[in-house]
Structures are given as structure tokens and as C-alpha cells.
Amino acid sequence: MKHVRHFTPSLFLSLVHICLVQANYAPYFFDNGARSTNGNMALLSLSEDTPVGTHVYTLNGTDPEGDPVTYGLAYEAGSRRYFSVDKNLGNITLIEELDREKEDEIEVIVSISDGLSTVSEKVRILVMDANDESPEFINTPYIVQVPENAPSGSSIFKIEAVDKDTGSGGSITYFLQNIHANKFTIDRHSGVLRIKTGVTLDYEKSRTHFVVVVAKDGGGKLRGDNKVFSATTTVTVNVEDVQDTPPMFIGTPYYGYVYEDTLAGSEVLTVVALDGDRGKPNSIHYCIVNGDEGSFEISNTTGAISVIKSPNQLKKEVYELKVQASEISQEGDMSVYAFAMVTIRVVDLNNHPPTFYGENGPQNRFELTMYEHPPEGEILRGLKITVNDSDQGANAKFNLRLVGPGGIFRVVPQTVLNEAQVTIIVENSAAIDYEKFKVLTFKLLAIEVNTPEKFSSTADVVIHLLDTNDNVPKFSSDYYIARIPENSPGGSNVVAVTATDPDSGLWGEIKYSIYGTGADLFLIHPSTGIIYTQPWAILDAEVNSKYNFYVKAEDTDGKYSLAEVFITVLDVNDHSPEFNENIQEKTMIIGSPVKIEAIDQDAEEPNNIVDYSIMQADPANVFDIDQSTGEIKLKSYIRSLEIIHNITKNKDCIWSVVVQAKDRGSPSFSTTAVLKIDITEETLHKGPMAAFLMQTKDNPMKALGVLAGVMGIMVLITIMISTAMFWRNKRSNKIMPVRRIIKKRQAPQSRTVRMEWLKFKRPSNAAEKFVVEDDAKTLHNENSNNNIQVAPVPPTVPLPPPPPALAPRADAPAWQVPTVSGSITPKFINKQMKKRGHGSAHNALVSELKMKFEKRNAAMGEPHI
């Protein structure tokens, strides 16, 4: 039992395996029905224009056991691979372009496999036609020989073209291009080429015809569109000559000449005739029909006509010969012929050239003297010229022409027969110009017209011109521009003008003159044209730097022209900068600059540009000056009088500063001045009162009057209020407490009433500035303590004290002002400077008033801040 149990499982597995192997069925394709797109690919047809990469079919099958299947695609050896397959999906893709004309059936082996079994089938795929081929002509090139007498409508050639396509795409129709201008037609189906009905060919008119034939297919589908293809070819039709045209003379009309020295038997001329049928020409026979009168004969074979008598025996001047040309056929017949007329003229021998004659016989030089610019059309009557040719007829015919500068004269007549009087006529008067040509020389040429010898002769025509005053003086320029320095002395040359007059003699002499409002300071030399200044003239660029006037050039006959002269007076640095009269004293408030100004009267830059500098000051390190504007200010670290007192022991705070004003001219001029600067500290607060005082600083009396008026009004208002209070208390039985009248103040810092709405300093000659604070109730001082201040009534305005002498301090080292160019006291004072000076005097009065107020405050025991 143990042994049986050991072998039973192994045997069972073997039996199961044998059963499974015997139960495995092969996969198979689904049936491929009509127009099916999947299956085994049987009955598949594709158009040859199917694009490469197109999915054309899907292989589809199954396995009875349900196992997954794969697909395959194979070709016979040597076959072209047109398709590829996706082995899992069975999708068939076109990978090679189809061409039905090369291969209309494709054999493919398709297979399906479940991994154990594979089933293969051979299928045929039909390639369907698309209209992708053009017609092609066969047996080209087409060259056709057609006799010119071929009847109209006859067939001359059959054209054939093929198209590899099938159906309508392979059917061909024929037609001709330019059918209306063509002598041929074509059968559209058979391609038979015919001569048009009613049309004949002519070898003599056209030996070759080129016929363009078009072959077009019936059209068909190509990639979804209907396409029609065509092809063209050329048929060369050569026309063969046939004897159907009479002979023709060439070189007509025929003219011959017999001269007086021609010998009997000499050839006069030769006539030539050709068979009209050029393809197969016949020989020509010549004969004279009439008109020779026994004087001429012709060669029967060459057509050469000869004179058989001497010229003196010929009775006529002109002979008209009728000549016949006949064709000789192969049989010797002369049935076709043509006629031509030959004119033979008996002429004199050309042995005399044209000859020019004067009043005394033959002459080859003619001279004439005349004024320039004669009227056009005038005849040169001083020339007596005759021309003659002693020959007869055509030998005496010649042309006349002038050889030389063209368009000036013309000769009449231009054609002469035998003899004529020569006339020369003026054609272009302007060109007859003495200034261009003193002498005009021409060749008078006479040359025969129709003679072989072309005999000719010449004569010189020399015309001497006389001058007239026909030119106006002309300046070398329409205007002249000159420049002259303002320091040029009288009689200095400015500019030279130049005018020319090409006339000769006195007519060419020029006299110069100038006129105009700008010419007063200038003269011009009448013959040289040099313009110079008057001997007494003084030019000043600061007064007038521009002059312009006219200059006139006139000849002796009164003809003239004008030009304009522009003269610029160049500025020279001849002025020194000059300070205004108010520079000597300035008052400087700390924090605000003072300005000096100097004027340079030069007219142009850089001569009138002024630079400012401080030459000397004590102490030296207190002031800075702006080089361009002249503003003087304290060094940036000086912000109060206390700092200034620390720098110097001079408590007056008045310094003398040597300032310099220097222009930028070359050479440069400068002026120095001693400026007294009074430094003070701003104590007045800005406000409406300060603004008013600033507006009235130039009229201190007005300011004092207004202040006095304000004080009076305040006193009057106080009196009125006191009176009203008095009458109110008088009417009441009790006295009102003081606290009801006077409001309590908020923690005043000091009981002392401070008069700080005006701050005064010591007397000074320099002007003082003061301002009033914007808020009349709240005033601000330098220490930032704001108190209510009461202004006392100002005293009577005193007279301004004399300016104190500026004496050097005892402890300061002595120094001297260096010597510089220019003047300390200015000579030029403009209105603005005068206005400033006037304001300084008024400011001195206000300064004195402030000083009095300070003394009064000190007497009242008020502290001064």
C-alpha cells in the first residue's frame, strides 16, 4: 500500500498533461467578408495612390482556448515589402508606395499564433488604378514630308500616344494648339493629322510648319481629387517644292549708265532671274523683247547687257529695254516666263568738281568784319560767293554745308544743280559773341550727291567780330561778409570786392561805389574795390556791431550791378569790470548772503563775463564768495555772532574785504574794491510787519509814519476802552473785580515784559534789514522763548549820523590792499545800482531808530536778548 501511494500523484499529473496536450486547438482568422476591414486580409484591394503610412487593414482572429494571439506578415523571397504589422493588435500599415503600372497584385503570407500553434495563409491584395500617369507619345520625333500641291483636307500623318492608366484615365484625346492660326486639323480620337479644308500649302511662302499636338487623358481620381494629365509634342511638316511658280527677277528696278568714254562692247549691267520653284529650279533663258534699237544686246544664259555702239553714236539719252526670262523644263520647253524693264542712261563723264568763285574769279578764302550779336535772320551781305559745277545732269548736282561751330549760321541753298549764289544767314545771334570768339572760322563745303567720285571742294569763311557793350559788370559774389576788430584805426581795410566786365576798352572799365544807411563809416576805392573805414571812424562793438550796405559796380556806359556787404565789428576786451556805487558798504545778517555786482561794458562773451574773488580779508577765514554771482556769505561753521566774537576781538563785527571783479577776456581786465561788511544777527521775526518794513525799506519816513499811525490808533482804542469801562462802572453801584476784566495768563515764564518785536544794535553806516513775524500775537526769538510783547511808542526819528571812519583795530596786524588793474570808484552806474544805494541810506535811518529803542529799553531795566 505504501508503494502504491508513492506513485499515484506522479501518474495523475502525467495523465492530466496528456489530456491538455491533446485538447490544444490551433488559432484561426475570422472570415473576411466583402468590404471587411478586418479578418485574414483576403479580398483586400487598395488604390495605388494610398499614402505611405496609412492603416489599411486589421488582422483579426481568435484561439479556441482563449489564449492571446499574435499576428505575423511575411513575403516570398525577392518580393517587395509593402506592409508592416503590429503583432499584438494586427494593424496593417502601408510602408512602400504602390504603383499599379509596375505591380497590380501583391502576395502576402499572414499568420496567427497562440504561442503553441501558428496558422499561415497566403492572400492576394489587388492594387487598383489611380489616374497618376500622363499620356506619352510614341515613335517621336514626328517629321512629315508633304508636297505643296497636296489637296486640302487630305491626311498627312497619324500621331499616337499611350497612357498606362486604365478606364477614363487611360483614354486619350488629341487637339492642336493655336488652332485658328494653324493650317492643319487633327482627329481627336484617332490622332490623324490633316490639312484644313480650303487651305493649300505653298513652298514659296513657307517651307516648314511646326504643329504642336496635345494629348490629354480622360481624367480620374488621384488622392481624392479628379486629375487630368496631358502631354505635348511638335510635328515638323516640311513642304516639298513642285514646279508651279514662274521665274522672278531680283534686284529690280534695273538702271545702267553709258558714259562718254565707254567703249563699244562694254558690259553695262546684268539682270538676274531665278526659278520661283526653289526646291527644284529650272535653268533660265534671257532675251531682249524691244527697246534696244540695235544699240544693246543680252547674253541668253548670264543676262549681261552690253552696248554694241560707241556713245557718240547713241541717239537718245535714255533707253528702255524690255527683257524676258523663260524657264527651260527637263523636256526643253520654255512655257513659263517673266518680264523686267531695264533703264539705260547715256551720261556725261564726271570730270569737274564744284568750284567757288568770288568777284574776281575762283577763290577759296572769304573774309568779313561785323559787330557781335547781329539780328537773327540777317544775311551776311559782305560775302560775295558763287559756286559752279561744269558737268551735266547728275554729275553737276552737289550739296552745300558749313563745317565749324554748329548752329550759328546756315547756308542757302543746301542743294545746287550746276550753279548758285551762296547766302549765309545768321541763325544764333547769342553765339556770335566777341568775348568768346574774336574770329569765327568756317569751312564752306560743296560735295557731289549722286556721283561715284563724290567730287568736292572747300572755301574758308573768316568772320572778324567787333565788340559792343553787351555785358553788365558782375560781382564775384552776391554778398560779401567781413569782420573787423573794434580797435582798428581809421582807414583800415575791411574787405575787397571784385567785379568783372568782359567787354573791351572803356566798356570794360569798372567804377565802384557804396551806398546805404550802414555805409556812413566806410569808403571804397573806386577802381580797386577795397572797402576801408573812414579816417575819423571809431568802431565800437558795444554801440553797433553790425553794418550792411550795398556796393555798386558800374561801367562807363552806365550798366551796373549790385552786391550786399555785411560787416561785423568784432568785440575787443577794452572795458574793465566796474562795481556799482553801493559796493562800499554792506550789512550781512548771519545766514543770509550779501551780493556785489560789477558790470563789464564789452559786447560779447567772454569779454563781458565777470568772475568774483576775495583778494584779502582779516581774518581771512570768515567769508566765501560765489565766483559767478558775486554772493558773499560766511563760512558754513559761522552761525552766530558769538562764533564771530571768538574769531576776533573786534566786537563791532565790521570788516573790510578786498574783492576783485575780473573778466574772461584776453588780455583780462580786473577791478578791485574795498567792501565794508557789517555783520549782525537776525532778531526780527518774520511776519506781516516785517514784510511791510521790507517793502518800505527804501522809504524809511513812510515806514516810521505808518508805525506812528498804528501806535496812535492803539492809544486811541485804549482810551476809548478805558472811557467805556469808566462809564460802565459809574452807572453800576458796585465796582467790578479786576479778574473779570483781565484774563488769567497761563504760567508765564517771566513777569518781565520784553520788547522783542524789534531788536536793535549799535549805530552803523551799513544798511540793516529787519522783518516782522507773521503772527502778531506770538513772536519767536533766537532763544525760542515765546512771550507776549508790548511795543512802546517810537521816539522822534533822528537825523542819520555821519558814517564813522573805518579805522584799523589796534590789535590787528596792519595790511595793505595790493595794486590791481581797474578803478576803485566805478565810472558806470546803472539804474538798479542807484536804486540799491538809495535804499542803503534809508536803511541807515531805520538802524538809527532801532538803536534809540535799545537805549530806551536799557534805561527801563529790560534784559536784552
PDB file of N, CA and C in Angstrom, residues 482-489 491-494 522 532-533 539 541 545 547 567-572:
ATOM      1  N   ALA A 482      32.460 140.408 -43.978  1.00  0.00           N
ATOM      2  CA  ALA A 482      33.771 140.809 -43.463  1.00  0.00           C
ATOM      3  C   ALA A 482      33.678 141.008 -41.954  1.00  0.00           C
ATOM      4  N   ARG A 483      34.824 140.934 -41.312  1.00  0.00           N
ATOM      5  CA  ARG A 483      34.929 141.148 -39.876  1.00  0.00           C
ATOM      6  C   ARG A 483      36.115 142.067 -39.609  1.00  0.00           C
ATOM      7  N   ILE A 484      35.927 142.973 -38.660  1.00  0.00           N
ATOM      8  CA  ILE A 484      36.992 143.914 -38.334  1.00  0.00           C
ATOM      9  C   ILE A 484      36.972 144.146 -36.829  1.00  0.00           C
ATOM     10  N   PRO A 485      38.127 144.136 -36.159  1.00  0.00           N
ATOM     11  CA  PRO A 485      38.150 144.393 -34.718  1.00  0.00           C
ATOM     12  C   PRO A 485      37.732 145.835 -34.427  1.00  0.00           C
ATOM     13  N   GLU A 486      37.115 146.035 -33.274  1.00  0.00           N
ATOM     14  CA  GLU A 486      36.605 147.364 -32.947  1.00  0.00           C
ATOM     15  C   GLU A 486      37.727 148.365 -32.659  1.00  0.00           C
ATOM     16  N   ASN A 487      38.909 147.871 -32.349  1.00  0.00           N
ATOM     17  CA  ASN A 487      40.017 148.787 -32.072  1.00  0.00           C
ATOM     18  C   ASN A 487      40.834 149.109 -33.313  1.00  0.00           C
ATOM     19  N   SER A 488      40.315 148.791 -34.497  1.00  0.00           N
ATOM     20  CA  SER A 488      41.035 149.100 -35.738  1.00  0.00           C
ATOM     21  C   SER A 488      41.052 150.610 -35.943  1.00  0.00           C
ATOM     22  N   PRO A 489      42.171 151.146 -36.348  1.00  0.00           N
ATOM     23  CA  PRO A 489      42.234 152.602 -36.556  1.00  0.00           C
ATOM     24  C   PRO A 489      41.486 153.009 -37.817  1.00  0.00           C
ATOM     25  N   GLY A 491      40.747 154.279 -41.466  1.00  0.00           N
ATOM     26  CA  GLY A 491      41.461 153.980 -42.708  1.00  0.00           C
ATOM     27  C   GLY A 491      41.874 152.535 -42.841  1.00  0.00           C
ATOM     28  N   SER A 492      41.382 151.653 -41.945  1.00  0.00           N
ATOM     29  CA  SER A 492      41.745 150.232 -42.031  1.00  0.00           C
ATOM     30  C   SER A 492      40.955 149.543 -43.137  1.00  0.00           C
ATOM     31  N   ASN A 493      41.664 148.664 -43.856  1.00  0.00           N
ATOM     32  CA  ASN A 493      40.995 147.886 -44.899  1.00  0.00           C
ATOM     33  C   ASN A 493      40.035 146.877 -44.269  1.00  0.00           C
ATOM     34  N   VAL A 494      38.863 146.745 -44.894  1.00  0.00           N
ATOM     35  CA  VAL A 494      37.843 145.828 -44.381  1.00  0.00           C
ATOM     36  C   VAL A 494      37.698 144.618 -45.295  1.00  0.00           C
ATOM     37  N   PHE A 522      32.277 154.041 -43.826  1.00  0.00           N
ATOM     38  CA  PHE A 522      33.162 153.320 -44.726  1.00  0.00           C
ATOM     39  C   PHE A 522      33.312 154.051 -46.050  1.00  0.00           C
ATOM     40  N   TYR A 532      37.303 150.384 -46.957  1.00  0.00           N
ATOM     41  CA  TYR A 532      38.059 150.691 -45.744  1.00  0.00           C
ATOM     42  C   TYR A 532      37.258 151.676 -44.912  1.00  0.00           C
ATOM     43  N   THR A 533      37.671 151.843 -43.664  1.00  0.00           N
ATOM     44  CA  THR A 533      36.942 152.729 -42.755  1.00  0.00           C
ATOM     45  C   THR A 533      37.320 154.180 -43.000  1.00  0.00           C
ATOM     46  N   LEU A 539      35.131 152.567 -34.395  1.00  0.00           N
ATOM     47  CA  LEU A 539      34.230 151.425 -34.287  1.00  0.00           C
ATOM     48  C   LEU A 539      34.099 151.009 -32.830  1.00  0.00           C
ATOM     49  N   ALA A 541      32.022 147.956 -30.799  1.00  0.00           N
ATOM     50  CA  ALA A 541      31.104 146.822 -30.841  1.00  0.00           C
ATOM     51  C   ALA A 541      30.007 146.964 -29.802  1.00  0.00           C
ATOM     52  N   SER A 545      27.489 146.629 -33.652  1.00  0.00           N
ATOM     53  CA  SER A 545      28.407 145.576 -34.116  1.00  0.00           C
ATOM     54  C   SER A 545      28.065 145.063 -35.506  1.00  0.00           C
ATOM     55  N   TYR A 547      26.970 146.147 -39.549  1.00  0.00           N
ATOM     56  CA  TYR A 547      26.768 147.126 -40.608  1.00  0.00           C
ATOM     57  C   TYR A 547      26.500 146.371 -41.900  1.00  0.00           C
ATOM     58  N   ILE A 567      29.202 143.616 -42.579  1.00  0.00           N
ATOM     59  CA  ILE A 567      30.428 143.809 -41.790  1.00  0.00           C
ATOM     60  C   ILE A 567      30.072 143.604 -40.322  1.00  0.00           C
ATOM     61  N   THR A 568      30.846 142.784 -39.668  1.00  0.00           N
ATOM     62  CA  THR A 568      30.682 142.539 -38.236  1.00  0.00           C
ATOM     63  C   THR A 568      31.864 143.139 -37.501  1.00  0.00           C
ATOM     64  N   VAL A 569      31.586 143.996 -36.518  1.00  0.00           N
ATOM     65  CA  VAL A 569      32.639 144.587 -35.689  1.00  0.00           C
ATOM     66  C   VAL A 569      32.910 143.612 -34.547  1.00  0.00           C
ATOM     67  N   LEU A 570      34.123 143.111 -34.516  1.00  0.00           N
ATOM     68  CA  LEU A 570      34.492 142.116 -33.511  1.00  0.00           C
ATOM     69  C   LEU A 570      34.809 142.809 -32.194  1.00  0.00           C
ATOM     70  N   ASP A 571      34.255 142.265 -31.150  1.00  0.00           N
ATOM     71  CA  ASP A 571      34.471 142.840 -29.818  1.00  0.00           C
ATOM     72  C   ASP A 571      35.905 142.594 -29.371  1.00  0.00           C
ATOM     73  N   VAL A 572      36.503 143.624 -28.776  1.00  0.00           N
ATOM     74  CA  VAL A 572      37.834 143.531 -28.172  1.00  0.00           C
ATOM     75  C   VAL A 572      37.675 143.840 -26.689  1.00  0.00           C
TER      76      VAL A 572
END
